[in-house]
CSV table of C-alpha atoms in Angstrom, one decimal:
chain,number,residue,atom,x,y,z
A,8,MET,CA,260.6,-8.1,92.4
A,9,ILE,CA,260.2,-10.5,89.5
A,10,ASP,CA,261.8,-8.2,87.0
A,11,LEU,CA,264.6,-7.2,89.4
A,12,TRP,CA,265.5,-10.9,90.0
A,13,PHE,CA,265.4,-11.7,86.3
A,14,VAL,CA,267.8,-8.8,85.7
A,15,ILE,CA,270.1,-10.1,88.5
A,16,ILE,CA,270.1,-13.6,87.0
A,17,ALA,CA,270.8,-12.2,83.5
A,18,PHE,CA,273.7,-10.2,85.0
A,19,LEU,CA,275.1,-13.3,86.7
A,20,TRP,CA,274.9,-15.4,83.5
A,21,THR,CA,276.5,-12.6,81.5
A,22,GLY,CA,279.4,-12.3,84.0
A,23,TYR,CA,279.9,-16.1,83.7
A,24,PHE,CA,279.9,-16.0,79.9
A,25,VAL,CA,282.4,-13.1,79.8
A,26,LEU,CA,284.8,-14.4,82.4
A,27,GLU,CA,284.6,-18.2,81.8
A,28,GLY,CA,284.5,-17.5,78.1
A,29,PHE,CA,288.2,-16.5,78.0
A,30,ASP,CA,289.0,-19.4,80.4
A,31,PHE,CA,287.5,-21.8,77.9
A,32,GLY,CA,289.3,-20.2,75.0
A,33,VAL,CA,292.7,-20.4,76.8
A,34,GLY,CA,292.0,-24.0,77.7
A,35,MET,CA,291.3,-24.9,74.1
A,36,LEU,CA,294.3,-23.0,72.7
A,37,SER,CA,296.9,-24.1,75.3
A,38,PRO,CA,298.0,-27.4,73.5
A,39,PHE,CA,298.3,-25.6,70.2
A,40,LEU,CA,299.9,-22.3,71.1
A,41,GLY,CA,302.3,-23.8,73.6
A,42,ARG,CA,305.1,-25.5,71.6
A,43,ASN,CA,307.0,-26.6,74.7
A,44,GLU,CA,306.4,-27.2,78.4
A,45,GLY,CA,307.5,-23.8,79.4
A,46,GLN,CA,305.1,-22.1,77.0
A,47,ARG,CA,302.2,-24.3,78.1
A,48,LYS,CA,302.8,-23.3,81.7
A,49,GLN,CA,303.0,-19.6,80.6
A,50,ILE,CA,299.6,-20.0,78.9
A,51,LEU,CA,297.9,-21.7,81.9
A,52,GLN,CA,299.4,-19.2,84.3
A,53,THR,CA,297.2,-16.5,82.7
A,54,ILE,CA,294.1,-18.2,84.1
A,55,GLY,CA,295.7,-19.9,87.2
A,56,PRO,CA,294.6,-17.3,89.8
A,57,VAL,CA,291.0,-16.7,88.4
A,58,TRP,CA,289.5,-19.8,86.6
A,59,ASP,CA,287.9,-21.4,89.7
A,60,GLY,CA,286.6,-18.0,90.8
A,61,ASN,CA,285.0,-17.5,87.4
A,62,GLU,CA,283.0,-20.7,87.9
A,63,VAL,CA,281.4,-19.2,91.0
A,64,TRP,CA,279.3,-17.0,88.7
A,65,LEU,CA,277.7,-20.2,87.3
A,66,ILE,CA,277.0,-21.6,90.7
A,67,THR,CA,275.5,-18.2,91.8
A,68,ALA,CA,273.4,-17.9,88.6
A,69,VAL,CA,272.0,-21.4,88.9
A,70,GLY,CA,271.4,-21.0,92.7
A,71,ALA,CA,269.5,-17.7,92.0
A,72,MET,CA,267.4,-19.4,89.4
A,73,PHE,CA,266.5,-22.2,91.8
A,74,ALA,CA,265.4,-19.7,94.5
A,75,ALA,CA,263.8,-17.0,92.5
A,76,PHE,CA,262.3,-18.9,89.5
A,77,PRO,CA,262.0,-22.6,90.6
A,78,ALA,CA,259.7,-23.5,87.7
A,79,TRP,CA,262.2,-22.1,85.2
A,80,TYR,CA,265.1,-23.9,86.9
A,81,ALA,CA,263.2,-27.2,87.0
A,82,GLY,CA,262.0,-27.0,83.4
A,83,LEU,CA,265.4,-26.0,82.0
A,84,LEU,CA,267.3,-28.8,83.9
A,85,SER,CA,264.8,-31.5,83.1
A,86,THR,CA,264.5,-30.6,79.4
A,87,PHE,CA,268.2,-30.4,78.9
A,88,TYR,CA,269.3,-33.0,81.3
A,89,LEU,CA,271.8,-34.7,79.0
A,90,PRO,CA,273.6,-31.6,77.7
A,91,LEU,CA,273.8,-30.0,81.1
A,92,THR,CA,275.1,-33.3,82.6
A,93,LEU,CA,277.8,-33.2,79.9
A,94,VAL,CA,278.6,-29.6,80.8
A,95,LEU,CA,279.2,-30.7,84.4
A,96,VAL,CA,281.4,-33.6,83.3
A,97,GLY,CA,283.4,-31.2,81.2
A,98,LEU,CA,283.9,-28.8,84.0
A,99,ILE,CA,284.9,-31.6,86.4
A,100,VAL,CA,287.4,-33.0,83.9
A,101,ARG,CA,288.8,-29.6,83.2
A,102,GLY,CA,289.1,-28.7,86.9
A,103,VAL,CA,290.9,-31.9,87.8
A,104,ALA,CA,293.3,-31.5,84.8
A,105,LEU,CA,294.2,-27.9,85.7
A,106,GLU,CA,294.9,-28.8,89.3
A,107,TRP,CA,296.9,-31.9,88.7
A,108,ARG,CA,298.8,-31.0,85.6
A,109,GLY,CA,301.7,-29.3,87.5
A,110,LYS,CA,302.0,-32.3,89.8
A,111,LEU,CA,302.6,-34.8,86.9
A,112,GLU,CA,306.3,-35.7,86.2
A,113,HIS,CA,306.0,-37.5,82.9
A,114,ALA,CA,305.3,-35.8,79.6
A,115,ALA,CA,302.8,-38.5,78.6
A,116,ASP,CA,300.8,-37.8,81.7
A,117,ARG,CA,300.8,-34.1,81.1
A,118,ALA,CA,299.6,-34.8,77.6
A,119,TRP,CA,296.5,-36.5,79.1
A,120,ALA,CA,296.0,-33.5,81.3
A,121,ASP,CA,296.2,-31.2,78.3
A,122,ALA,CA,293.6,-33.3,76.5
A,123,GLY,CA,291.4,-33.0,79.5
A,124,ILE,CA,291.7,-29.3,79.7
A,125,LEU,CA,291.0,-29.0,75.9
A,126,ALA,CA,287.9,-31.3,76.0
A,127,GLY,CA,286.7,-29.9,79.3
A,128,SER,CA,286.8,-26.4,77.9
A,129,ALA,CA,285.4,-27.1,74.4
A,130,LEU,CA,282.4,-29.2,75.7
A,131,PRO,CA,280.8,-26.5,77.9
A,132,ALA,CA,281.7,-23.7,75.4
A,133,PHE,CA,279.7,-25.5,72.7
A,134,LEU,CA,276.9,-26.8,74.8
A,135,TRP,CA,275.9,-23.5,76.5
A,136,GLY,CA,275.3,-21.9,73.1
A,137,ALA,CA,273.4,-25.0,71.9
A,138,VAL,CA,271.1,-25.0,75.0
A,139,PHE,CA,270.2,-21.3,74.9
A,140,ALA,CA,269.7,-21.4,71.1
A,141,ASP,CA,267.4,-24.4,71.5
A,142,VAL,CA,265.4,-22.6,74.3
A,143,LEU,CA,264.9,-19.7,72.0
A,144,LEU,CA,264.2,-21.4,68.7
A,145,ASP,CA,263.3,-25.0,69.6
A,146,SER,CA,265.3,-26.4,66.7
A,147,GLY,CA,268.2,-28.9,66.5
A,148,VAL,CA,269.7,-26.9,63.6
A,149,ALA,CA,269.6,-23.8,65.7
A,150,ALA,CA,271.2,-25.6,68.6
A,151,LEU,CA,274.1,-26.6,66.3
A,152,ILE,CA,274.5,-23.1,65.0
A,153,GLY,CA,274.3,-21.6,68.5
A,154,GLY,CA,276.9,-24.1,69.8
A,155,ALA,CA,279.3,-23.4,66.9
A,156,PHE,CA,278.9,-19.7,67.4
A,157,SER,CA,279.6,-19.8,71.2
A,158,LEU,CA,282.6,-22.1,70.6
A,159,ALA,CA,284.1,-19.8,68.0
A,160,VAL,CA,283.5,-16.7,70.2
A,161,THR,CA,285.2,-18.3,73.2
A,162,LEU,CA,288.2,-19.2,71.0
A,163,LEU,CA,288.4,-15.6,69.8
A,164,HIS,CA,287.9,-14.2,73.3
A,165,GLY,CA,290.5,-16.6,74.7
A,166,ALA,CA,293.1,-15.7,72.0
A,167,VAL,CA,292.6,-12.0,72.6
A,168,PHE,CA,293.0,-12.6,76.3
A,169,LEU,CA,296.3,-14.5,75.8
A,170,ALA,CA,297.6,-11.7,73.5
A,171,LEU,CA,296.8,-9.3,76.3
A,172,LYS,CA,298.3,-11.3,79.1
A,173,THR,CA,301.4,-12.9,77.6
A,174,GLU,CA,304.8,-11.9,76.2
A,175,GLY,CA,307.0,-13.4,73.5
A,176,ARG,CA,306.1,-16.1,71.0
A,177,VAL,CA,302.9,-17.0,72.7
A,178,ARG,CA,301.7,-13.4,72.4
A,179,GLN,CA,302.5,-13.4,68.7
A,180,ARG,CA,300.8,-16.7,68.0
A,181,ALA,CA,297.7,-15.7,70.1
A,182,ARG,CA,297.4,-12.5,68.1
A,183,ALA,CA,297.6,-14.4,64.8
A,184,VAL,CA,295.0,-16.9,66.0
A,185,ALA,CA,292.6,-14.1,67.1
A,186,THR,CA,292.9,-12.4,63.7
A,187,GLY,CA,292.2,-15.7,61.9
A,188,ALA,CA,289.4,-16.6,64.3
A,189,THR,CA,287.6,-13.4,63.4
A,190,VAL,CA,287.2,-14.7,59.8
A,191,ALA,CA,285.2,-17.7,61.2
A,192,VAL,CA,283.3,-15.8,63.9
A,193,ILE,CA,281.7,-13.1,61.7
A,194,PRO,CA,279.7,-15.4,59.4
A,195,LEU,CA,278.6,-17.5,62.4
A,196,ALA,CA,277.6,-14.3,64.2
A,197,ILE,CA,275.5,-13.1,61.2
A,198,VAL,CA,273.7,-16.4,61.1
A,199,ALA,CA,273.3,-17.0,64.8
A,200,LEU,CA,272.4,-13.5,65.9
A,201,SER,CA,270.1,-12.7,63.0
A,202,SER,CA,268.1,-15.8,64.0
A,203,ILE,CA,267.2,-14.5,67.4
A,204,PRO,CA,263.4,-14.0,67.2
A,205,GLY,CA,263.2,-10.3,68.1
A,206,GLU,CA,259.4,-10.2,67.6
A,207,GLY,CA,259.4,-6.5,67.1
A,208,ASP,CA,261.7,-5.8,70.1
A,209,LEU,CA,264.0,-3.1,68.8
A,210,ALA,CA,266.4,-3.3,71.8
A,211,VAL,CA,267.0,-7.0,71.1
A,212,TRP,CA,267.9,-6.3,67.5
A,213,VAL,CA,270.1,-3.4,68.4
A,214,ALA,CA,272.0,-5.6,70.9
A,215,ALA,CA,272.4,-8.3,68.3
A,216,VAL,CA,273.7,-6.0,65.5
A,217,SER,CA,276.0,-4.2,68.0
A,218,ALA,CA,277.4,-7.5,69.1
A,219,MET,CA,278.3,-8.4,65.4
A,220,ALA,CA,280.0,-5.0,65.1
A,221,LEU,CA,282.1,-5.4,68.2
A,222,LEU,CA,283.2,-8.9,67.1
A,223,ALA,CA,284.5,-7.4,63.8
A,224,ALA,CA,286.1,-4.5,65.8
A,225,GLY,CA,287.8,-7.0,68.0
A,226,GLY,CA,289.5,-8.7,65.1
A,227,SER,CA,290.5,-5.3,63.6
A,228,LEU,CA,292.0,-4.1,66.9
A,229,ILE,CA,294.0,-7.2,67.6
A,230,TRP,CA,295.5,-7.0,64.1
A,231,ARG,CA,296.5,-3.4,65.0
A,232,ARG,CA,298.1,-4.8,68.3
A,233,ARG,CA,295.6,-3.0,70.5
A,234,GLU,CA,295.0,-6.0,72.8
A,235,GLY,CA,293.3,-4.1,75.6
A,236,TRP,CA,290.7,-2.5,73.3
A,237,ALA,CA,290.3,-5.8,71.4
A,238,PHE,CA,289.5,-7.6,74.7
A,239,ALA,CA,287.0,-4.9,75.6
A,240,ALA,CA,285.4,-5.4,72.2
A,241,THR,CA,285.0,-9.2,72.5
A,242,ALA,CA,283.8,-8.9,76.1
A,243,GLY,CA,281.3,-6.3,75.0
A,244,ALA,CA,280.1,-8.5,72.1
A,245,ILE,CA,279.4,-11.3,74.7
A,246,VAL,CA,277.6,-8.9,76.9
A,247,LEU,CA,275.4,-7.7,74.1
A,248,THR,CA,274.7,-11.2,72.8
A,249,SER,CA,273.6,-12.2,76.3
A,250,ALA,CA,271.4,-9.1,76.5
A,251,ALA,CA,269.7,-10.1,73.3
A,252,VAL,CA,269.2,-13.7,74.5
A,253,PHE,CA,267.8,-12.7,77.9
A,254,GLY,CA,265.7,-9.9,76.3
A,255,MET,CA,263.9,-12.7,74.6
A,256,LEU,CA,263.8,-15.0,77.6
A,257,ALA,CA,262.1,-12.2,79.6
A,258,GLN,CA,259.1,-12.7,77.4
A,259,ARG,CA,259.2,-16.5,77.5
A,260,PRO,CA,261.9,-18.3,79.6
A,261,LEU,CA,260.6,-21.7,78.4
A,262,PRO,CA,257.8,-22.7,76.0
A,263,GLY,CA,254.4,-22.2,77.6
A,264,LEU,CA,255.9,-20.5,80.7
A,265,THR,CA,256.0,-16.8,81.7
A,266,LEU,CA,258.2,-15.2,84.3
A,267,ALA,CA,255.3,-14.6,86.6
A,268,GLU,CA,254.3,-18.3,86.5
A,269,ALA,CA,258.0,-19.3,87.0
A,270,ALA,CA,258.7,-17.0,90.0
A,271,SER,CA,258.7,-17.7,93.7
A,272,GLY,CA,256.3,-15.8,96.0
A,273,PRO,CA,256.8,-12.2,97.1
A,274,TYR,CA,258.1,-13.1,100.5
A,275,THR,CA,260.8,-15.4,99.1
A,276,LEU,CA,261.9,-12.8,96.6
A,277,GLY,CA,262.0,-10.1,99.3
A,278,VAL,CA,264.3,-12.3,101.5
A,279,LEU,CA,266.5,-13.0,98.5
A,280,THR,CA,266.8,-9.3,97.8
A,281,TRP,CA,268.1,-8.5,101.2
A,282,ILE,CA,270.6,-11.4,101.0
A,283,GLY,CA,271.7,-10.3,97.6
A,284,LEU,CA,272.2,-6.7,98.8
A,285,ALA,CA,274.4,-7.9,101.7
A,286,VAL,CA,276.5,-10.5,99.8
A,287,LEU,CA,276.8,-9.4,96.2
A,288,PRO,CA,279.0,-6.2,96.7
A,289,PHE,CA,281.6,-8.3,98.7
A,290,VAL,CA,281.7,-11.0,95.9
A,291,LEU,CA,282.1,-8.4,93.2
A,292,GLY,CA,284.7,-6.4,95.2
A,293,TYR,CA,286.8,-9.5,95.9
A,294,GLN,CA,286.8,-10.7,92.3
A,295,GLY,CA,287.7,-7.2,91.1
A,296,TRP,CA,290.6,-7.1,93.5
A,297,THR,CA,291.8,-10.5,92.3
A,298,TYR,CA,291.9,-9.4,88.7
A,299,TRP,CA,293.7,-6.2,89.8
A,300,VAL,CA,296.4,-8.1,91.7
A,301,PHE,CA,297.1,-10.4,88.8
A,302,ARG,CA,296.8,-7.8,86.1
A,303,LYS,CA,300.4,-7.9,84.7
A,304,ARG,CA,301.5,-9.8,81.7
A,305,ILE,CA,303.0,-13.3,82.1
A,306,ALA,CA,306.7,-13.3,81.0
A,307,ALA,CA,308.0,-15.7,78.4
A,308,PRO,CA,309.9,-18.8,79.5
A,309,GLY,CA,313.3,-18.0,80.8
A,310,ARG,CA,312.2,-14.5,81.9
A,311,ALA,CA,310.7,-15.2,85.3
A,312,ALA,CA,307.5,-16.7,83.8
A,313,ARG,CA,305.7,-17.2,87.0
A,314,VAL,CA,302.8,-15.7,88.8
A,315,GLU,CA,303.2,-15.4,92.5
A,316,GLY,CA,300.2,-16.9,94.3
A,317,ALA,CA,299.1,-19.1,91.4
A,318,PRO,CA,297.8,-22.5,92.4
A,319,ALA,CA,300.5,-25.2,92.5
A,320,GLY,CA,298.7,-27.2,89.9
A,321,ILE,CA,299.1,-24.5,87.3
A,322,GLY,CA,301.9,-22.1,88.3
A,323,HIS,CA,304.7,-24.5,89.1
């Protein structure tokens, strides 16, 4: 049961990093790739139907940690109280800005909303990498490198997503940014992923090296205008990076703490398992259906650039 719930939690965190990763990237790129109001709306429409659903993965992952591994949950949140509080602040600012932007009439007010989306996307993107790097290596330098790496990867992931989901000038600019971002991501990946303390665990090293290869492949594929394959490559790189990180956390989720010491009792884990079996398939099915419904590209301004069903704060 302990191993099962650790795998479930790792899966939930990985889903969050993959899905919210391109959300963060889109939020950071929106003010720069959108040269006018129509293009900014086009960019934000790509995440309009899904961004709040993507955050459910974080809520579920943290809730599962609280129930299945309370000592891990308590130790992580108390040790990293300040950065995790800043993550929450960033998510709140970003959510408010996304919902209210479409309701603002004046360009100056929308500029403030764009700044909120940018800051609220960049802050969590950096801090999540910093927190997990610090957990693994217990080093301020490692935290800075991990934060820079996660920030760069989300920028690349978001740019590839925009190239996949948009048409016109925005698509061209997103493809150019993704190609350029690869140049910054690869050196950071080499430094950050090679620093993961594999401690003789071959699977961890294979995952880390494969993640580097997929990041390079993503840049090559986007340059060749293979946006779908490029997005699969960047998403796969995030999955493998998460696998390497959680492969190490399985041995020591926090300094001086093992999974067995951090876990709840067998009865609690048993009840959680039945609840998870009942609920998780519906959650995954619903989110998969949402992405299928909104799978089409967003047209350029002047060409019906609107997603039916998108929230009023983003799509109108």
